[in-house]
Amino acid sequence: MLRMDMITKVDKLFFPIKSQAKQDERLVKSLFNKSKMLSEDFFLHQIADFGTWAEVNFQTCSGENILSENYLQQIKKIHGSVLEMADLDQVCAKRNGQCLVDGADLLEPKFYEAFLLSSMIRKSSLHQWDQSYDRKNFRFYVNFGDSGTIGFTDLSYNLGKHFRVNFQNESNDGKEAGFARLVKLRYNLKDNADSAQSAVINWELQFLKLMKNLTNGPKECNDKNGMFKISYAASQSLDSEMTNNVSLDIGLVVGTFSLIIIFACLFMSLGTNLVTSPSYVLPFAGIAAAFFGISSSFGLCSYLNYPGCNLIFVIPFLVIGIGIDDMFLIYSSFQHIASKKTTQTSKEKILEEVICKTLSRSGVSITITSLTDFTAFLVGITTGFKSVQIFCVYAGISILFCYFYQITFFTGFLCWHCRRVLEQRNAFLPWLKAQPKQLKIKFFDLKKFKQKWLKIWEFFICHKAGKLLTFLLFLVYISTSAWHAYHIHEGIDLKDLVSEDSYYSAYVEDNSQLNDLYPIVMLVMHQPIDYDQMQNRILVKNLIKNSHKIKGISDSFGLNWLDMFKSDKIEYKDSAKNLINTLKDYPPFLNDIVLKKTYFDYQLNRTVSAGYFAMSDLDSGQNVYQYEIEASRFYLQYSELHLSSLDAMPMHLLRKVCQESGLPVFPYSITFKYYEQFEETLPNVIQSFVIALESMYLIALIFVPDLVSVFCIIASMLSIMTGLVGFMHLWGLSLSSITMIELIMSVGFCVDFSAHVTHAFITNGKGDRNKRAYKAFLHVGVPIFNSAVSTIVGISLLGFCKSYIFKSFFKTMIILMSLGILNSLLFLPVLLSLIGPHWPMHQEAKQQMREEEMVCLNGQKSDENV
């Protein structure tokens, strides 16, 4: 296990493996890298991923205008502290030779004097006859520096969605020409050189340490001066915080295991005495068997160099639950067999007979349990998410090992327990013989309470009025569950991957509340085309025009380098001077064109590439080359966001428009992979569930060879799964790659609950459907209830976790165990009593039926065997 290779990158774990957006990302990076672009100046909207960065969000504690002079001065001081950090000049991304900090221009007096004041006057005068003249006209701030440099700031990004230019009558005598609740500073860092990565990472760690020292945690008002709420993050924050989050919660595992052992001891000791009690040995052996299964799985995967991820730390709780289920089933069968008389006289023969019959009675049930759970995770490996695949591999192997250790290790301790009972030895001090009077003292004798409880259940299972009430209850349950399941949300919030009190969680929350972060979309021409041909220019124009018509794409935003050329031709093929000189007036466009030099090789008799055009070639006077624009890009922007699969619709429409444009073009945005994740979650869940349903059908048919019985198992399984999804929505969970794992896991549990009851219904002797349904309830009801309650108690500590991974697992397991009890011990027995199989082997003589008909009415005789 010490060799385990952990994957912590969110990109690799939680996005579809076959992602078109990730393929496009790699292509964009290969086309527009530093060696190919005409300028090395950094512009945020041009990066192909989220880059490497550090950000700080400032907002006032009282919600006042943060553009007031006193607030800006304090922000400027903190900004100065960051600029004074060591090695910033070596790790920062630059523009015009200077470190680029988006938002830094807003702290200068020039922004207020040259932009806000003049914009306020212009807005006040124009608003009189143009009521629609609002803040959208003031989105960008272009700062022309004294040295000829140009600063380009997106105000909607750096000042947030509440930014506006004030009217003169609301400007506090001209002192507050604008209003905003947010000031965001983004320190852009290098991300194009492997040699610089260690320095960048070290600088990010220093930045996070500085911000932590300047704040008092993610509180409402957390800076040392009491003026701001400051939130911050860096590019590696999500990966590191997600890892730390799970690591912090591992301490709860010990407490969880201890609780499970205590409650297992309690439940297994009900109605026993100092001899027949399993004490602490059998519960510990059953849980140890599950723990050995987990250790063996993790060790085997590590030995085979199969990677792990943070999600596998949920597996111990899962496998312990399955192990407890198996343990209670085996022990319940043992109690039932041991209570019967035997013809054997030798203790060894008695021991052999009891253990053989115990395993023959419970073997089918625990085999179904393990096989269905393993199959469910085997199906999960086919999903398109790496995190789900990793989890399913580790969990599936753990279940197989757990099954092996339950049959061998736990059964060995059960043999020891049986031998001790036959020798009348003390359960807690086995080297001592028990006194006869100690055999009369029973632990937690709940016989009277059990009889009242069984009468209530007998009413629901055996009487028509009870069945009618059960049917009405089922209608309410299934309709409520279906309604909520239909409305469940899709997608994952990044803050859910970290602790609630993490600085990154506060940063994501502030971004969502204060920023309308509508993503930029690139239209990338990935092959050379002749831009001097009017036909191609028209195709490009129509492409952009049709893209603007798509619902969800802004019709007022666009960056198009072709608009810089007023003439019909650029005339760049023989000389790049005209192209470069024109684009110099708008520097960002220099990074949107990849210009390639070619020449005709007379020896080879073909055109040969001479590399990419460099700015130094502009004044060389060489005109022997031909030039072609190998790649270029244009920009659009989303105009609305839903943070769900609905955001994928504009993406698909853009791809369709590009395919139909007649140009070698594709759309790309750094957020497309998120939209694909939103969109792929539900189909993957449905696909996994359908395949699992088919697999469970075949497995159930092998062990329970009756179509009606299998139908009852599948119906109960569908009922539990519908309820699970519905109550997940009711409890605030959404469909994501994390909850997908929990749903796949739940398929196995659903079959476990249903198969145990149905198998008991078929094999529990003679009688009519009512009698056998009630007998099945008596036979497996206690172990199912004990297993479910022990699991709920065991995972109760996870409710105090700060990790979304553990919290969602806690909620899912609580829902699953509760619905498992309701469906398998109430709905399913009632269904079996109505339409369950009734074979010739179940027929009994009329006289015998009259003698035993009262069993279903009082449950006392059967209760003695529980």
PDB file of C-alpha atoms in Angstrom, residues 703-846:
ATOM      1  CA  PHE A 703     -29.828 -18.496  -7.756  1.00  0.00           C
ATOM      2  CA  VAL A 704     -33.611 -17.993  -7.713  1.00  0.00           C
ATOM      3  CA  PRO A 705     -34.794 -19.895 -10.823  1.00  0.00           C
ATOM      4  CA  ASP A 706     -38.275 -18.417 -11.071  1.00  0.00           C
ATOM      5  CA  LEU A 707     -39.393 -15.545 -13.298  1.00  0.00           C
ATOM      6  CA  VAL A 708     -42.018 -14.274 -10.854  1.00  0.00           C
ATOM      7  CA  SER A 709     -39.446 -14.193  -8.052  1.00  0.00           C
ATOM      8  CA  VAL A 710     -36.943 -12.391 -10.248  1.00  0.00           C
ATOM      9  CA  PHE A 711     -39.661  -9.911 -11.221  1.00  0.00           C
ATOM     10  CA  CYS A 712     -40.280  -9.207  -7.525  1.00  0.00           C
ATOM     11  CA  ILE A 713     -36.543  -8.701  -6.939  1.00  0.00           C
ATOM     12  CA  ILE A 714     -36.237  -6.307  -9.892  1.00  0.00           C
ATOM     13  CA  ALA A 715     -39.392  -4.425  -8.872  1.00  0.00           C
ATOM     14  CA  SER A 716     -38.071  -3.957  -5.337  1.00  0.00           C
ATOM     15  CA  MET A 717     -34.707  -2.887  -6.716  1.00  0.00           C
ATOM     16  CA  LEU A 718     -36.342  -0.270  -8.981  1.00  0.00           C
ATOM     17  CA  SER A 719     -38.416   0.980  -6.059  1.00  0.00           C
ATOM     18  CA  ILE A 720     -35.348   1.441  -3.843  1.00  0.00           C
ATOM     19  CA  MET A 721     -33.343   3.139  -6.593  1.00  0.00           C
ATOM     20  CA  THR A 722     -36.193   5.525  -7.446  1.00  0.00           C
ATOM     21  CA  GLY A 723     -36.563   6.406  -3.795  1.00  0.00           C
ATOM     22  CA  LEU A 724     -32.819   6.836  -3.422  1.00  0.00           C
ATOM     23  CA  VAL A 725     -32.516   9.320  -6.296  1.00  0.00           C
ATOM     24  CA  GLY A 726     -35.639  11.175  -5.149  1.00  0.00           C
ATOM     25  CA  PHE A 727     -34.529  11.534  -1.550  1.00  0.00           C
ATOM     26  CA  MET A 728     -31.024  12.513  -2.689  1.00  0.00           C
ATOM     27  CA  HIS A 729     -32.615  15.538  -4.367  1.00  0.00           C
ATOM     28  CA  LEU A 730     -34.685  16.172  -1.250  1.00  0.00           C
ATOM     29  CA  TRP A 731     -31.489  16.164   0.855  1.00  0.00           C
ATOM     30  CA  GLY A 732     -29.618  18.565  -1.416  1.00  0.00           C
ATOM     31  CA  LEU A 733     -27.460  16.131  -3.409  1.00  0.00           C
ATOM     32  CA  SER A 734     -27.007  16.353  -7.170  1.00  0.00           C
ATOM     33  CA  LEU A 735     -25.983  13.936  -9.903  1.00  0.00           C
ATOM     34  CA  SER A 736     -22.214  14.083 -10.364  1.00  0.00           C
ATOM     35  CA  SER A 737     -19.274  11.778 -10.844  1.00  0.00           C
ATOM     36  CA  ILE A 738     -19.138  11.433  -7.036  1.00  0.00           C
ATOM     37  CA  THR A 739     -22.788  10.543  -6.454  1.00  0.00           C
ATOM     38  CA  MET A 740     -22.629   8.339  -9.556  1.00  0.00           C
ATOM     39  CA  ILE A 741     -20.287   6.067  -7.599  1.00  0.00           C
ATOM     40  CA  GLU A 742     -22.764   5.936  -4.761  1.00  0.00           C
ATOM     41  CA  LEU A 743     -25.622   5.061  -7.111  1.00  0.00           C
ATOM     42  CA  ILE A 744     -23.597   2.241  -8.692  1.00  0.00           C
ATOM     43  CA  MET A 745     -22.752   1.025  -5.199  1.00  0.00           C
ATOM     44  CA  SER A 746     -26.433   1.140  -4.268  1.00  0.00           C
ATOM     45  CA  VAL A 747     -27.446  -1.270  -7.047  1.00  0.00           C
ATOM     46  CA  GLY A 748     -25.741  -4.138  -5.252  1.00  0.00           C
ATOM     47  CA  PHE A 749     -27.338  -3.260  -1.920  1.00  0.00           C
ATOM     48  CA  CYS A 750     -30.788  -3.099  -3.543  1.00  0.00           C
ATOM     49  CA  VAL A 751     -30.429  -6.638  -4.869  1.00  0.00           C
ATOM     50  CA  ASP A 752     -29.027  -7.844  -1.522  1.00  0.00           C
ATOM     51  CA  PHE A 753     -32.077  -6.702   0.401  1.00  0.00           C
ATOM     52  CA  SER A 754     -34.521  -8.086  -2.154  1.00  0.00           C
ATOM     53  CA  ALA A 755     -32.745 -11.372  -2.875  1.00  0.00           C
ATOM     54  CA  HIS A 756     -32.499 -12.362   0.803  1.00  0.00           C
ATOM     55  CA  VAL A 757     -36.252 -12.004   1.337  1.00  0.00           C
ATOM     56  CA  THR A 758     -37.234 -13.658  -1.955  1.00  0.00           C
ATOM     57  CA  HIS A 759     -34.845 -16.579  -1.436  1.00  0.00           C
ATOM     58  CA  ALA A 760     -36.222 -17.086   2.084  1.00  0.00           C
ATOM     59  CA  PHE A 761     -39.777 -16.945   0.708  1.00  0.00           C
ATOM     60  CA  ILE A 762     -39.048 -19.788  -1.723  1.00  0.00           C
ATOM     61  CA  THR A 763     -37.046 -22.025   0.622  1.00  0.00           C
ATOM     62  CA  ASN A 764     -38.974 -21.652   3.892  1.00  0.00           C
ATOM     63  CA  GLY A 765     -41.020 -24.816   3.748  1.00  0.00           C
ATOM     64  CA  LYS A 766     -44.694 -25.342   3.032  1.00  0.00           C
ATOM     65  CA  GLY A 767     -47.682 -23.042   3.343  1.00  0.00           C
ATOM     66  CA  ASP A 768     -49.697 -20.463   1.455  1.00  0.00           C
ATOM     67  CA  ARG A 769     -48.218 -17.173   0.248  1.00  0.00           C
ATOM     68  CA  ASN A 770     -49.177 -15.237   3.383  1.00  0.00           C
ATOM     69  CA  LYS A 771     -47.588 -17.787   5.662  1.00  0.00           C
ATOM     70  CA  ARG A 772     -44.363 -18.050   3.667  1.00  0.00           C
ATOM     71  CA  ALA A 773     -44.078 -14.261   3.269  1.00  0.00           C
ATOM     72  CA  TYR A 774     -44.341 -13.890   7.017  1.00  0.00           C
ATOM     73  CA  LYS A 775     -41.860 -16.733   7.574  1.00  0.00           C
ATOM     74  CA  ALA A 776     -39.423 -15.075   5.168  1.00  0.00           C
ATOM     75  CA  PHE A 777     -39.779 -11.862   7.130  1.00  0.00           C
ATOM     76  CA  LEU A 778     -39.073 -13.723  10.387  1.00  0.00           C
ATOM     77  CA  HIS A 779     -36.086 -15.519   8.897  1.00  0.00           C
ATOM     78  CA  VAL A 780     -34.199 -12.599   7.322  1.00  0.00           C
ATOM     79  CA  GLY A 781     -35.895  -9.603   8.914  1.00  0.00           C
ATOM     80  CA  VAL A 782     -33.688  -9.530  12.000  1.00  0.00           C
ATOM     81  CA  PRO A 783     -30.312  -9.861  10.192  1.00  0.00           C
ATOM     82  CA  ILE A 784     -31.357  -7.296   7.560  1.00  0.00           C
ATOM     83  CA  PHE A 785     -32.552  -4.880  10.237  1.00  0.00           C
ATOM     84  CA  ASN A 786     -29.458  -5.449  12.378  1.00  0.00           C
ATOM     85  CA  SER A 787     -27.157  -5.007   9.402  1.00  0.00           C
ATOM     86  CA  ALA A 788     -28.869  -1.795   8.243  1.00  0.00           C
ATOM     87  CA  VAL A 789     -29.016  -0.231  11.708  1.00  0.00           C
ATOM     88  CA  SER A 790     -25.392  -1.178  12.456  1.00  0.00           C
ATOM     89  CA  THR A 791     -24.329   0.405   9.179  1.00  0.00           C
ATOM     90  CA  ILE A 792     -26.298   3.585   9.938  1.00  0.00           C
ATOM     91  CA  VAL A 793     -24.772   3.815  13.411  1.00  0.00           C
ATOM     92  CA  GLY A 794     -21.323   3.075  12.040  1.00  0.00           C
ATOM     93  CA  ILE A 795     -21.398   5.847   9.459  1.00  0.00           C
ATOM     94  CA  SER A 796     -23.109   8.354  11.765  1.00  0.00           C
ATOM     95  CA  LEU A 797     -19.773  10.003  12.505  1.00  0.00           C
ATOM     96  CA  LEU A 798     -19.392  10.811   8.813  1.00  0.00           C
ATOM     97  CA  GLY A 799     -22.190  13.342   9.278  1.00  0.00           C
ATOM     98  CA  PHE A 800     -19.678  15.499  11.141  1.00  0.00           C
ATOM     99  CA  CYS A 801     -17.154  15.409   8.297  1.00  0.00           C
ATOM    100  CA  LYS A 802     -16.287  18.540   6.372  1.00  0.00           C
ATOM    101  CA  SER A 803     -15.628  16.570   3.210  1.00  0.00           C
ATOM    102  CA  TYR A 804     -18.390  16.545   0.595  1.00  0.00           C
ATOM    103  CA  ILE A 805     -17.224  13.095  -0.499  1.00  0.00           C
ATOM    104  CA  PHE A 806     -17.824  11.648   2.960  1.00  0.00           C
ATOM    105  CA  LYS A 807     -20.950  13.719   3.581  1.00  0.00           C
ATOM    106  CA  SER A 808     -22.602  12.635   0.350  1.00  0.00           C
ATOM    107  CA  PHE A 809     -21.693   9.017   1.157  1.00  0.00           C
ATOM    108  CA  PHE A 810     -23.223   9.458   4.627  1.00  0.00           C
ATOM    109  CA  LYS A 811     -26.467  10.855   3.203  1.00  0.00           C
ATOM    110  CA  THR A 812     -26.677   8.218   0.481  1.00  0.00           C
ATOM    111  CA  MET A 813     -26.117   5.337   2.907  1.00  0.00           C
ATOM    112  CA  ILE A 814     -28.673   6.683   5.401  1.00  0.00           C
ATOM    113  CA  ILE A 815     -31.266   6.920   2.611  1.00  0.00           C
ATOM    114  CA  LEU A 816     -30.318   3.541   1.151  1.00  0.00           C
ATOM    115  CA  MET A 817     -30.428   1.634   4.453  1.00  0.00           C
ATOM    116  CA  SER A 818     -33.741   3.237   5.454  1.00  0.00           C
ATOM    117  CA  LEU A 819     -35.373   2.508   2.106  1.00  0.00           C
ATOM    118  CA  GLY A 820     -33.846  -0.975   2.100  1.00  0.00           C
ATOM    119  CA  ILE A 821     -35.571  -1.768   5.391  1.00  0.00           C
ATOM    120  CA  LEU A 822     -38.881  -0.298   4.209  1.00  0.00           C
ATOM    121  CA  ASN A 823     -38.918  -2.088   0.845  1.00  0.00           C
ATOM    122  CA  SER A 824     -37.436  -5.450   1.815  1.00  0.00           C
ATOM    123  CA  LEU A 825     -39.322  -5.885   5.104  1.00  0.00           C
ATOM    124  CA  LEU A 826     -42.673  -4.358   4.137  1.00  0.00           C
ATOM    125  CA  PHE A 827     -43.340  -3.710   0.458  1.00  0.00           C
ATOM    126  CA  LEU A 828     -41.618  -6.831  -0.858  1.00  0.00           C
ATOM    127  CA  PRO A 829     -43.212  -9.351   1.594  1.00  0.00           C
ATOM    128  CA  VAL A 830     -46.621  -7.892   0.775  1.00  0.00           C
ATOM    129  CA  LEU A 831     -45.889  -8.200  -2.957  1.00  0.00           C
ATOM    130  CA  LEU A 832     -44.739 -11.809  -2.488  1.00  0.00           C
ATOM    131  CA  SER A 833     -47.862 -12.597  -0.460  1.00  0.00           C
ATOM    132  CA  LEU A 834     -49.930 -11.470  -3.459  1.00  0.00           C
ATOM    133  CA  ILE A 835     -48.087 -12.790  -6.525  1.00  0.00           C
ATOM    134  CA  GLY A 836     -45.139 -14.790  -5.171  1.00  0.00           C
ATOM    135  CA  PRO A 837     -44.416 -18.273  -6.580  1.00  0.00           C
ATOM    136  CA  HIS A 838     -46.499 -21.132  -5.190  1.00  0.00           C
ATOM    137  CA  TRP A 839     -44.977 -24.425  -6.329  1.00  0.00           C
ATOM    138  CA  PRO A 840     -46.156 -27.993  -5.620  1.00  0.00           C
ATOM    139  CA  MET A 841     -43.382 -28.270  -3.003  1.00  0.00           C
ATOM    140  CA  HIS A 842     -45.126 -25.486  -1.076  1.00  0.00           C
ATOM    141  CA  GLN A 843     -48.443 -27.399  -0.858  1.00  0.00           C
ATOM    142  CA  GLU A 844     -49.344 -29.010   2.468  1.00  0.00           C
ATOM    143  CA  ALA A 845     -52.051 -31.274   3.765  1.00  0.00           C
ATOM    144  CA  LYS A 846     -55.284 -29.626   4.892  1.00  0.00           C
TER     145      LYS A 846
END
